[in-house]
């Protein structure tokens, strides 16, 4: 018996996340944001810990949305340029299965990214 097409697309999307080394970029973004938050808290006269948390949370929220949107857009553009999208649509995989598999893959990436972003707050 064959694999569900949505699961296969999800697996390839998750593999793409590991191959493009998105996780290294995410760690770099989290590290730089944490360093900027520490610097911002050193400027505060009182309540520096609270200021650090607010600065980190604000910056990482903006950067997380930007990184995820940029990754999804570049991934879809790469599929269009390489002809992968045309190949998948021409096969017996339905468009709904492809869309659901990609959605699961991107949800997986966002979940991992959010877990990594929360670690400095603990």
The first five atom37 places (N, CA, C, CB, O) and aatype in JSON, in Angstrom:
{
  "aatype": [20, 20, 20, 20, 20, 20, 20, 20, 20, 20, 20, 20, 20, 20, 20, 20, 20, 20, 20, 20, 20, 20, 20, 20, 20, 20, 20, 20, 20, 20, 20, 20, 20, 20, 20, 20, 20, 20, 20, 20, 20, 20, 20, 20, 20, 20, 20, 20, 20, 20, 20, 20, 20, 20, 20, 20, 20, 20, 20, 20, 20, 20, 20, 20, 20, 20, 20, 20, 20, 20, 20, 20, 20, 20, 20, 20, 20, 20, 20, 20, 20, 20, 20, 20, 20, 20, 20, 20, 20, 20, 20, 20, 20, 20, 20, 20, 20, 20, 20, 20, 20, 20, 20, 20, 20, 20, 20, 20, 20, 20, 20, 20, 20, 20, 20, 20, 20, 20, 20, 20, 20, 20],
  "atom_mask": [
    [1, 1, 1, 1, 1],
    [1, 1, 1, 1, 1],
    [1, 1, 1, 1, 1],
    [1, 1, 1, 1, 1],
    [1, 1, 1, 1, 1],
    [1, 1, 1, 1, 1],
    [1, 1, 1, 1, 1],
    [1, 1, 1, 1, 1],
    [1, 1, 1, 1, 1],
    [1, 1, 1, 1, 1],
    [1, 1, 1, 1, 1],
    [1, 1, 1, 1, 1],
    [1, 1, 1, 1, 1],
    [1, 1, 1, 1, 1],
    [1, 1, 1, 1, 1],
    [1, 1, 1, 1, 1],
    [1, 1, 1, 1, 1],
    [1, 1, 1, 1, 1],
    [1, 1, 1, 1, 1],
    [1, 1, 1, 1, 1],
    [1, 1, 1, 1, 1],
    [1, 1, 1, 1, 1],
    [1, 1, 1, 1, 1],
    [1, 1, 1, 1, 1],
    [1, 1, 1, 1, 1],
    [1, 1, 1, 1, 1],
    [1, 1, 1, 1, 1],
    [1, 1, 1, 1, 1],
    [1, 1, 1, 1, 1],
    [1, 1, 1, 1, 1],
    [1, 1, 1, 1, 1],
    [1, 1, 1, 1, 1],
    [1, 1, 1, 1, 1],
    [1, 1, 1, 1, 1],
    [1, 1, 1, 1, 1],
    [1, 1, 1, 1, 1],
    [1, 1, 1, 1, 1],
    [1, 1, 1, 1, 1],
    [1, 1, 1, 1, 1],
    [1, 1, 1, 1, 1],
    [1, 1, 1, 1, 1],
    [1, 1, 1, 1, 1],
    [1, 1, 1, 1, 1],
    [1, 1, 1, 1, 1],
    [1, 1, 1, 1, 1],
    [1, 1, 1, 1, 1],
    [1, 1, 1, 1, 1],
    [1, 1, 1, 1, 1],
    [1, 1, 1, 1, 1],
    [1, 1, 1, 1, 1],
    [1, 1, 1, 1, 1],
    [1, 1, 1, 1, 1],
    [1, 1, 1, 1, 1],
    [1, 1, 1, 1, 1],
    [1, 1, 1, 1, 1],
    [1, 1, 1, 1, 1],
    [1, 1, 1, 1, 1],
    [1, 1, 1, 1, 1],
    [1, 1, 1, 1, 1],
    [1, 1, 1, 1, 1],
    [1, 1, 1, 1, 1],
    [1, 1, 1, 1, 1],
    [1, 1, 1, 1, 1],
    [1, 1, 1, 1, 1],
    [1, 1, 1, 1, 1],
    [1, 1, 1, 1, 1],
    [1, 1, 1, 1, 1],
    [1, 1, 1, 1, 1],
    [1, 1, 1, 1, 1],
    [1, 1, 1, 1, 1],
    [1, 1, 1, 1, 1],
    [1, 1, 1, 1, 1],
    [1, 1, 1, 1, 1],
    [1, 1, 1, 1, 1],
    [1, 1, 1, 1, 1],
    [1, 1, 1, 1, 1],
    [1, 1, 1, 1, 1],
    [1, 1, 1, 1, 1],
    [1, 1, 1, 1, 1],
    [1, 1, 1, 1, 1],
    [1, 1, 1, 1, 1],
    [1, 1, 1, 1, 1],
    [1, 1, 1, 1, 1],
    [1, 1, 1, 1, 1],
    [1, 1, 1, 1, 1],
    [1, 1, 1, 1, 1],
    [1, 1, 1, 1, 1],
    [1, 1, 1, 1, 1],
    [1, 1, 1, 1, 1],
    [1, 1, 1, 1, 1],
    [1, 1, 1, 1, 1],
    [1, 1, 1, 1, 1],
    [1, 1, 1, 1, 1],
    [1, 1, 1, 1, 1],
    [1, 1, 1, 1, 1],
    [1, 1, 1, 1, 1],
    [1, 1, 1, 1, 1],
    [1, 1, 1, 1, 1],
    [1, 1, 1, 1, 1],
    [1, 1, 1, 1, 1],
    [1, 1, 1, 1, 1],
    [1, 1, 1, 1, 1],
    [1, 1, 1, 1, 1],
    [1, 1, 1, 1, 1],
    [1, 1, 1, 1, 1],
    [1, 1, 1, 1, 1],
    [1, 1, 1, 1, 1],
    [1, 1, 1, 1, 1],
    [1, 1, 1, 1, 1],
    [1, 1, 1, 1, 1],
    [1, 1, 1, 1, 1],
    [1, 1, 1, 1, 1],
    [1, 1, 1, 1, 1],
    [1, 1, 1, 1, 1],
    [1, 1, 1, 1, 1],
    [1, 1, 1, 1, 1],
    [1, 1, 1, 1, 1],
    [1, 1, 1, 1, 1],
    [1, 1, 1, 1, 1],
    [1, 1, 1, 1, 1],
    [1, 1, 1, 1, 1],
    [1, 1, 1, 1, 1]
  ],
  "atom_positions": [
    [[0.82, -1.18, 0.0], [0.0, 0.0, 0.0], [0.87, 1.24, 0.0], [-0.94, 0.0, 1.19], [1.89, 1.29, 0.68]],
    [[0.47, 2.25, -0.76], [1.24, 3.48, -0.86], [0.97, 4.41, 0.3], [0.92, 4.18, -2.16], [0.03, 4.24, 1.08]],
    [[1.83, 5.4, 0.39], [1.72, 6.39, 1.45], [0.69, 7.45, 1.04], [3.1, 7.03, 1.74], [0.52, 7.75, -0.14]],
    [[0.04, 8.01, 2.02], [-0.89, 9.11, 1.77], [-0.12, 10.26, 1.11], [-1.59, 9.57, 3.11], [0.94, 10.64, 1.61]],
    [[-0.62, 10.83, 0.02], [0.12, 11.9, -0.66], [0.38, 13.11, 0.23], [-0.63, 12.33, -1.88], [1.43, 13.75, 0.1]],
    [[-0.53, 13.44, 1.11], [-0.33, 14.59, 2.0], [0.84, 14.35, 2.94], [-1.61, 14.88, 2.8], [1.63, 15.25, 3.21]],
    [[0.95, 13.13, 3.44], [2.06, 12.79, 4.34], [3.38, 12.82, 3.59], [1.83, 11.4, 4.98], [4.39, 13.26, 4.13]],
    [[3.38, 12.35, 2.34], [4.6, 12.37, 1.54], [5.05, 13.8, 1.27], [4.39, 11.63, 0.21], [6.24, 14.1, 1.35]],
    [[4.12, 14.69, 0.95], [4.46, 16.09, 0.71], [4.94, 16.73, 2.01], [3.24, 16.88, 0.15], [5.88, 17.53, 1.99]],
    [[4.32, 16.38, 3.13], [4.77, 16.88, 4.43], [6.2, 16.45, 4.72], [3.83, 16.38, 5.55], [7.01, 17.25, 5.17]],
    [[6.51, 15.19, 4.45], [7.87, 14.69, 4.7], [8.89, 15.42, 3.84], [7.95, 13.18, 4.42], [9.97, 15.76, 4.33]],
    [[8.57, 15.67, 2.58], [9.49, 16.38, 1.72], [9.65, 17.84, 2.14], [9.03, 16.3, 0.27], [10.73, 18.42, 2.01]],
    [[8.59, 18.44, 2.64], [8.68, 19.82, 3.13], [9.54, 19.88, 4.39], [7.27, 20.39, 3.41], [10.36, 20.79, 4.53]],
    [[9.36, 18.94, 5.29], [10.19, 18.9, 6.5], [11.65, 18.63, 6.15], [9.68, 17.81, 7.47], [12.55, 19.2, 6.77]],
    [[11.89, 17.79, 5.17], [13.25, 17.53, 4.72], [13.86, 18.78, 4.09], [13.27, 16.37, 3.72], [15.06, 19.04, 4.25]],
    [[13.05, 19.54, 3.38], [13.52, 20.79, 2.79], [13.93, 21.78, 3.87], [12.43, 21.41, 1.88], [14.89, 22.53, 3.71]],
    [[13.21, 21.8, 4.96], [13.53, 22.69, 6.07], [14.9, 22.34, 6.64], [12.45, 22.61, 7.18], [15.69, 23.23, 6.95]],
    [[15.19, 21.06, 6.76], [16.49, 20.65, 7.28], [17.6, 20.9, 6.27], [16.46, 19.17, 7.68], [18.71, 21.29, 6.64]],
    [[17.33, 20.67, 5.01], [18.36, 20.84, 3.98], [18.7, 22.3, 3.72], [17.92, 20.2, 2.69], [19.85, 22.62, 3.41]],
    [[17.75, 23.18, 3.84], [18.03, 24.6, 3.6], [18.66, 25.26, 4.81], [16.75, 25.33, 3.22], [19.01, 26.44, 4.77]],
    [[18.81, 24.53, 5.86], [19.42, 25.01, 7.1], [18.7, 26.22, 7.68], [20.88, 25.35, 6.86], [19.31, 27.16, 8.17]],
    [[17.38, 26.16, 7.61], [16.56, 27.22, 8.21], [16.8, 27.28, 9.71], [15.06, 26.98, 7.91], [16.77, 28.36, 10.3]],
    [[17.03, 26.14, 10.32], [17.2, 26.09, 11.77], [18.45, 26.86, 12.21], [17.29, 24.63, 12.25], [18.45, 27.44, 13.29]],
    [[19.51, 26.89, 11.39], [20.68, 27.68, 11.74], [20.35, 29.18, 11.71], [21.85, 27.37, 10.78], [20.79, 29.94, 12.57]],
    [[19.59, 29.58, 10.71], [19.18, 30.98, 10.63], [18.28, 31.35, 11.8], [18.46, 31.24, 9.3], [18.38, 32.46, 12.33]],
    [[17.41, 30.43, 12.19], [16.53, 30.68, 13.33], [17.35, 30.85, 14.6], [15.51, 29.52, 13.51], [17.08, 31.76, 15.4]],
    [[18.35, 30.01, 14.81], [19.21, 30.15, 15.99], [19.97, 31.47, 15.96], [20.19, 28.99, 16.07], [20.15, 32.11, 17.0]],
    [[20.41, 31.89, 14.79], [21.1, 33.17, 14.67], [20.16, 34.33, 15.0], [21.66, 33.33, 13.25], [20.55, 35.26, 15.71]],
    [[18.94, 34.27, 14.5], [17.95, 35.33, 14.78], [17.65, 35.39, 16.27], [16.65, 35.09, 13.98], [17.58, 36.47, 16.85]],
    [[17.46, 34.24, 16.9], [17.17, 34.22, 18.33], [18.35, 34.74, 19.14], [16.81, 32.78, 18.78], [18.16, 35.5, 20.1]],
    [[19.56, 34.36, 18.77], [20.75, 34.84, 19.48], [20.94, 36.34, 19.36], [21.98, 34.14, 18.96], [21.22, 37.01, 20.35]],
    [[20.8, 36.85, 18.16], [20.96, 38.3, 17.96], [19.86, 39.07, 18.68], [20.95, 38.65, 16.45], [20.11, 40.12, 19.27]],
    [[18.64, 38.55, 18.64], [17.54, 39.21, 19.32], [17.73, 39.2, 20.84], [16.21, 38.54, 18.96], [17.45, 40.19, 21.51]],
    [[18.22, 38.08, 21.36], [18.49, 38.01, 22.81], [19.6, 38.99, 23.19], [18.88, 36.57, 23.22], [19.52, 39.63, 24.24]],
    [[20.62, 39.11, 22.36], [21.7, 40.05, 22.65], [21.19, 41.5, 22.6], [22.86, 39.86, 21.65], [21.57, 42.32, 23.44]],
    [[20.34, 41.81, 21.63], [19.77, 43.16, 21.56], [18.88, 43.45, 22.77], [18.97, 43.32, 20.27], [18.84, 44.58, 23.27]],
    [[18.15, 42.44, 23.22], [17.3, 42.63, 24.4], [18.15, 42.85, 25.66], [16.38, 41.42, 24.6], [17.78, 43.65, 26.52]],
    [[19.26, 42.14, 25.75], [20.16, 42.37, 26.9], [20.75, 43.78, 26.87], [21.29, 41.33, 26.91], [20.86, 44.44, 27.9]],
    [[21.11, 44.22, 25.67], [21.62, 45.57, 25.54], [20.55, 46.6, 25.91], [22.12, 45.81, 24.11], [20.84, 47.58, 26.6]],
    [[19.33, 46.38, 25.46], [18.25, 47.3, 25.77], [17.96, 47.33, 27.27], [16.98, 46.92, 25.0], [17.64, 48.38, 27.82]],
    [[18.08, 46.18, 27.93], [17.83, 46.16, 29.37], [18.93, 46.87, 30.14], [17.68, 44.73, 29.87], [18.7, 47.38, 31.24]],
    [[20.13, 46.92, 29.59], [21.21, 47.63, 30.28], [21.01, 49.15, 30.22], [22.57, 47.26, 29.68], [21.59, 49.89, 31.01]],
    [[20.2, 49.6, 29.28], [19.91, 51.03, 29.18], [18.84, 51.48, 30.17], [19.47, 51.37, 27.78], [18.73, 52.67, 30.48]],
    [[18.05, 50.53, 30.67], [16.97, 50.88, 31.59], [17.53, 51.15, 32.98], [15.92, 49.76, 31.65], [18.45, 50.48, 33.44]],
    [[16.97, 52.13, 33.64], [17.42, 52.48, 34.99], [16.77, 51.55, 36.0], [17.1, 53.95, 35.32], [17.44, 51.05, 36.9]],
    [[15.48, 51.33, 35.89], [14.77, 50.43, 36.78], [14.05, 49.37, 35.96], [13.77, 51.21, 37.68], [13.83, 49.54, 34.76]],
    [[13.69, 48.3, 36.6], [12.94, 47.2, 36.0], [13.6, 46.69, 34.71], [11.51, 47.64, 35.7], [12.95, 46.53, 33.68]],
    [[14.89, 46.43, 34.79], [15.62, 46.02, 33.59], [15.22, 44.62, 33.13], [17.12, 46.07, 33.86], [15.24, 44.35, 31.93]],
    [[14.87, 43.73, 34.06], [14.46, 42.38, 33.65], [13.16, 42.41, 32.86], [14.29, 41.48, 34.88], [13.02, 41.72, 31.85]],
    [[12.22, 43.21, 33.31], [10.96, 43.33, 32.59], [11.16, 43.98, 31.23], [9.94, 44.13, 33.41], [10.55, 43.6, 30.24]],
    [[12.04, 44.97, 31.21], [12.34, 45.65, 29.95], [12.99, 44.69, 28.95], [13.25, 46.86, 30.2], [12.72, 44.74, 27.76]],
    [[13.85, 43.81, 29.46], [14.51, 42.83, 28.61], [13.49, 41.85, 28.01], [15.58, 42.06, 29.41], [13.56, 41.52, 26.83]],
    [[12.55, 41.39, 28.82], [11.53, 40.46, 28.34], [10.65, 41.12, 27.29], [10.67, 39.95, 29.51], [10.35, 40.52, 26.26]],
    [[10.24, 42.34, 27.54], [9.39, 43.05, 26.59], [10.14, 43.31, 25.28], [8.88, 44.38, 27.2], [9.58, 43.15, 24.2]],
    [[11.38, 43.71, 25.38], [12.17, 43.99, 24.17], [12.37, 42.71, 23.36], [13.54, 44.6, 24.54], [12.22, 42.72, 22.14]],
    [[12.7, 41.61, 24.04], [12.91, 40.34, 23.32], [11.61, 39.87, 22.68], [13.45, 39.26, 24.27], [11.59, 39.48, 21.51]],
    [[10.52, 39.91, 23.44], [9.24, 39.41, 22.92], [8.77, 40.22, 21.72], [8.18, 39.43, 24.01], [8.25, 39.67, 20.75]],
    [[8.95, 41.53, 21.78], [8.53, 42.38, 20.66], [9.37, 42.12, 19.42], [8.62, 43.86, 21.05], [8.83, 41.95, 18.33]],
    [[10.67, 42.1, 19.6], [11.55, 41.89, 18.45], [11.38, 40.49, 17.84], [13.01, 42.09, 18.86], [11.33, 40.35, 16.62]],
    [[11.3, 39.47, 18.68], [11.24, 38.11, 18.15], [9.9, 37.87, 17.46], [11.45, 37.07, 19.27], [9.83, 37.11, 16.5]],
    [[8.84, 38.51, 17.93], [7.55, 38.36, 17.27], [7.6, 38.93, 15.85], [6.44, 39.05, 18.09], [7.12, 38.3, 14.9]],
    [[8.15, 40.11, 15.71], [8.28, 40.72, 14.4], [9.2, 39.91, 13.48], [8.8, 42.16, 14.53], [8.88, 39.67, 12.32]],
    [[10.34, 39.5, 14.02], [11.29, 38.74, 13.21], [10.77, 37.36, 12.86], [12.61, 38.62, 13.94], [11.06, 36.85, 11.77]],
    [[10.03, 36.74, 13.75], [9.49, 35.4, 13.47], [8.5, 35.45, 12.32], [8.81, 34.81, 14.72], [8.53, 34.6, 11.43]],
    [[7.62, 36.42, 12.32], [6.66, 36.56, 11.23], [7.39, 36.83, 9.92], [5.65, 37.69, 11.52], [7.04, 36.26, 8.89]],
    [[8.39, 37.69, 9.96], [9.14, 38.01, 8.75], [9.89, 36.79, 8.22], [10.12, 39.14, 9.03], [9.87, 36.53, 7.02]],
    [[10.56, 36.04, 9.09], [11.33, 34.87, 8.66], [10.42, 33.79, 8.1], [12.15, 34.31, 9.83], [10.73, 33.2, 7.06]],
    [[9.32, 33.52, 8.74], [8.4, 32.49, 8.26], [7.79, 32.89, 6.91], [7.28, 32.23, 9.28], [7.72, 32.07, 6.0]],
    [[7.36, 34.13, 6.79], [6.8, 34.59, 5.52], [7.83, 34.54, 4.41], [6.25, 36.01, 5.66], [7.52, 34.14, 3.28]],
    [[9.05, 34.94, 4.71], [10.12, 34.89, 3.72], [10.44, 33.46, 3.32], [11.37, 35.57, 4.26], [10.67, 33.18, 2.15]],
    [[10.45, 32.54, 4.28], [10.75, 31.15, 3.98], [9.67, 30.52, 3.11], [10.92, 30.35, 5.27], [9.97, 29.83, 2.14]],
    [[8.41, 30.75, 3.46], [7.31, 30.16, 2.68], [7.32, 30.71, 1.25], [5.94, 30.46, 3.36], [7.16, 29.95, 0.3]],
    [[7.53, 32.0, 1.11], [7.56, 32.6, -0.22], [8.72, 32.07, -1.04], [7.64, 34.12, -0.12], [8.55, 31.76, -2.22]],
    [[9.9, 31.96, -0.44], [11.05, 31.45, -1.19], [10.91, 29.98, -1.52], [12.34, 31.68, -0.4], [11.37, 29.53, -2.57]],
    [[10.27, 29.22, -0.65], [10.06, 27.8, -0.91], [9.11, 27.59, -2.09], [9.53, 27.11, 0.33], [9.37, 26.75, -2.96]],
    [[8.02, 28.33, -2.1], [7.06, 28.21, -3.21], [7.69, 28.7, -4.51], [5.78, 29.02, -2.9], [7.49, 28.08, -5.56]],
    [[8.44, 29.78, -4.45], [9.11, 30.28, -5.65], [10.14, 29.28, -6.18], [9.79, 31.62, -5.35], [10.27, 29.11, -7.39]],
    [[10.87, 28.63, -5.27], [11.84, 27.61, -5.68], [11.14, 26.44, -6.36], [12.64, 27.11, -4.46], [11.64, 25.91, -7.35]],
    [[9.99, 26.03, -5.83], [9.24, 24.94, -6.46], [8.75, 25.32, -7.85], [8.06, 24.55, -5.59], [8.77, 24.49, -8.76]],
    [[8.33, 26.56, -8.02], [7.86, 27.01, -9.33], [9.03, 27.07, -10.31], [7.17, 28.39, -9.22], [8.91, 26.64, -11.46]],
    [[10.17, 27.62, -9.87], [11.34, 27.74, -10.74], [11.9, 26.39, -11.16], [12.41, 28.55, -10.06], [12.32, 26.22, -12.31]],
    [[11.93, 25.43, -10.24], [12.49, 24.12, -10.55], [11.51, 23.21, -11.28], [12.95, 23.45, -9.27], [11.9, 22.15, -11.77]],
    [[10.26, 23.61, -11.36], [9.28, 22.79, -12.05], [8.69, 21.69, -11.19], [9.89, 22.19, -13.25], [7.97, 20.83, -11.69]],
    [[8.98, 21.71, -9.9], [8.45, 20.69, -9.0], [6.94, 20.8, -8.89], [9.08, 20.82, -7.62], [6.24, 19.79, -8.85]],
    [[6.45, 22.0, -8.86], [5.01, 22.22, -8.75], [4.29, 21.64, -9.97], [4.7, 23.71, -8.6], [3.25, 21.0, -9.83]],
    [[4.83, 21.87, -11.15], [4.21, 21.33, -12.37], [4.22, 19.81, -12.36], [4.94, 21.85, -13.61], [3.26, 19.18, -12.78]],
    [[5.31, 19.22, -11.89], [5.43, 17.77, -11.82], [4.42, 17.18, -10.84], [6.85, 17.36, -11.42], [3.77, 16.17, -11.14]],
    [[4.28, 17.8, -9.69], [3.36, 17.27, -8.68], [1.91, 17.38, -9.15], [3.54, 18.02, -7.34], [1.12, 16.46, -8.97]],
    [[1.57, 18.51, -9.75], [0.2, 18.71, -10.2], [-0.14, 17.79, -11.37], [-0.01, 20.17, -10.61], [-1.3, 17.42, -11.55]],
    [[0.85, 17.41, -12.17], [0.59, 16.53, -13.32], [0.45, 15.07, -12.9], [1.71, 16.67, -14.34], [-0.05, 14.26, -13.68]],
    [[0.87, 14.72, -11.71], [0.75, 13.34, -11.22], [-0.63, 13.12, -10.59], [1.87, 13.02, -10.2], [-1.5, 14.0, -10.62]],
    [[-0.79, 11.96, -10.02], [-2.09, 11.61, -9.45], [-2.36, 12.25, -8.09], [-2.19, 10.12, -9.32], [-3.38, 11.97, -7.46]],
    [[-1.46, 13.12, -7.65], [-1.65, 13.82, -6.38], [-2.63, 14.97, -6.61], [-0.28, 14.35, -5.81], [-2.44, 15.8, -7.49]],
    [[-3.67, 15.0, -5.81], [-4.64, 16.09, -5.96], [-4.06, 17.39, -5.42], [-5.96, 15.74, -5.25], [-3.14, 17.38, -4.59]],
    [[-4.59, 18.48, -5.88], [-4.11, 19.78, -5.42], [-4.4, 19.98, -3.94], [-4.76, 20.91, -6.24], [-3.62, 20.61, -3.23]],
    [[-5.5, 19.43, -3.48], [-5.84, 19.55, -2.06], [-4.84, 18.78, -1.2], [-7.28, 19.04, -1.8], [-4.44, 19.25, -0.14]],
    [[-4.44, 17.59, -1.65], [-3.44, 16.81, -0.91], [-2.11, 17.53, -0.86], [-3.27, 15.42, -1.53], [-1.44, 17.57, 0.17]],
    [[-1.72, 18.11, -2.01], [-0.46, 18.85, -2.06], [-0.52, 20.06, -1.12], [-0.14, 19.3, -3.5], [0.42, 20.31, -0.37]],
    [[-1.62, 20.8, -1.18], [-1.77, 21.99, -0.35], [-1.78, 21.62, 1.13], [-3.06, 22.73, -0.7], [-1.13, 22.28, 1.94]],
    [[-2.51, 20.56, 1.5], [-2.57, 20.15, 2.9], [-1.21, 19.66, 3.39], [-3.62, 19.04, 3.08], [-0.83, 19.95, 4.52]],
    [[-0.47, 18.93, 2.55], [0.86, 18.48, 2.93], [1.82, 19.63, 3.13], [1.41, 17.54, 1.88], [2.6, 19.64, 4.09]],
    [[1.78, 20.62, 2.23], [2.64, 21.8, 2.38], [2.24, 22.6, 3.63], [2.56, 22.7, 1.13], [3.1, 23.1, 4.36]],
    [[0.94, 22.7, 3.87], [0.47, 23.41, 5.05], [0.95, 22.72, 6.33], [-1.06, 23.5, 5.05], [1.37, 23.4, 7.27]],
    [[0.9, 21.4, 6.36], [1.42, 20.66, 7.52], [2.91, 20.89, 7.7], [1.13, 19.15, 7.37], [3.39, 21.06, 8.82]],
    [[3.65, 20.89, 6.6], [5.09, 21.11, 6.67], [5.44, 22.49, 7.19], [5.71, 20.91, 5.31], [6.33, 22.64, 8.03]],
    [[4.73, 23.49, 6.7], [5.0, 24.85, 7.17], [4.54, 25.03, 8.62], [4.3, 25.87, 6.27], [5.17, 25.77, 9.38]],
    [[3.46, 24.36, 9.0], [3.03, 24.4, 10.4], [4.07, 23.75, 11.3], [1.68, 23.69, 10.56], [4.32, 24.23, 12.4]],
    [[4.69, 22.67, 10.83], [5.77, 22.01, 11.56], [6.94, 22.97, 11.74], [6.23, 20.73, 10.82], [7.51, 23.05, 12.83]],
    [[7.31, 23.7, 10.68], [8.41, 24.65, 10.76], [8.09, 25.78, 11.75], [8.72, 25.24, 9.37], [8.95, 26.18, 12.54]],
    [[6.87, 26.28, 11.7], [6.48, 27.37, 12.6], [6.47, 26.88, 14.05], [5.08, 27.91, 12.22], [6.87, 27.62, 14.95]],
    [[6.03, 25.66, 14.27], [6.02, 25.12, 15.63], [7.43, 25.0, 16.18], [5.33, 23.74, 15.65], [7.69, 25.39, 17.32]],
    [[8.36, 24.46, 15.38], [9.75, 24.36, 15.83], [10.36, 25.75, 16.06], [10.58, 23.6, 14.8], [11.08, 25.96, 17.03]],
    [[10.05, 26.66, 15.17], [10.57, 28.02, 15.31], [10.05, 28.68, 16.57], [10.19, 28.85, 14.09], [10.8, 29.36, 17.27]],
    [[8.78, 28.49, 16.88], [8.21, 29.11, 18.08], [8.79, 28.49, 19.35], [6.68, 28.98, 18.08], [8.98, 29.18, 20.35]],
    [[9.07, 27.19, 19.32], [9.69, 26.54, 20.48], [11.08, 27.11, 20.72], [9.77, 25.02, 20.27], [11.45, 27.38, 21.87]],
    [[11.85, 27.28, 19.65], [13.19, 27.84, 19.79], [13.12, 29.3, 20.28], [13.94, 27.76, 18.44], [13.98, 29.73, 21.05]],
    [[12.12, 30.03, 19.84], [11.99, 31.43, 20.25], [11.59, 31.58, 21.71], [10.99, 32.14, 19.38], [11.92, 32.59, 22.34]],
    [[10.89, 30.61, 22.26], [10.43, 30.7, 23.64], [11.53, 30.32, 24.63], [9.22, 29.81, 23.84], [11.48, 30.73, 25.79]],
    [[12.5, 29.55, 24.2], [13.54, 29.06, 25.12], [14.24, 30.18, 25.88], [14.58, 28.26, 24.35], [14.4, 30.05, 27.09]],
    [[14.66, 31.29, 25.25], [15.31, 32.36, 26.05], [14.38, 33.0, 27.08], [15.84, 33.43, 25.13], [14.87, 33.61, 28.03]],
    [[13.08, 32.89, 26.92], [12.16, 33.5, 27.89], [12.01, 32.67, 29.15], [10.81, 33.72, 27.26], [11.51, 33.17, 30.16]],
    [[12.41, 31.43, 29.11], [12.23, 30.56, 30.28], [13.29, 30.77, 31.33], [12.24, 29.12, 29.87], [13.28, 30.11, 32.37]]
  ]
}
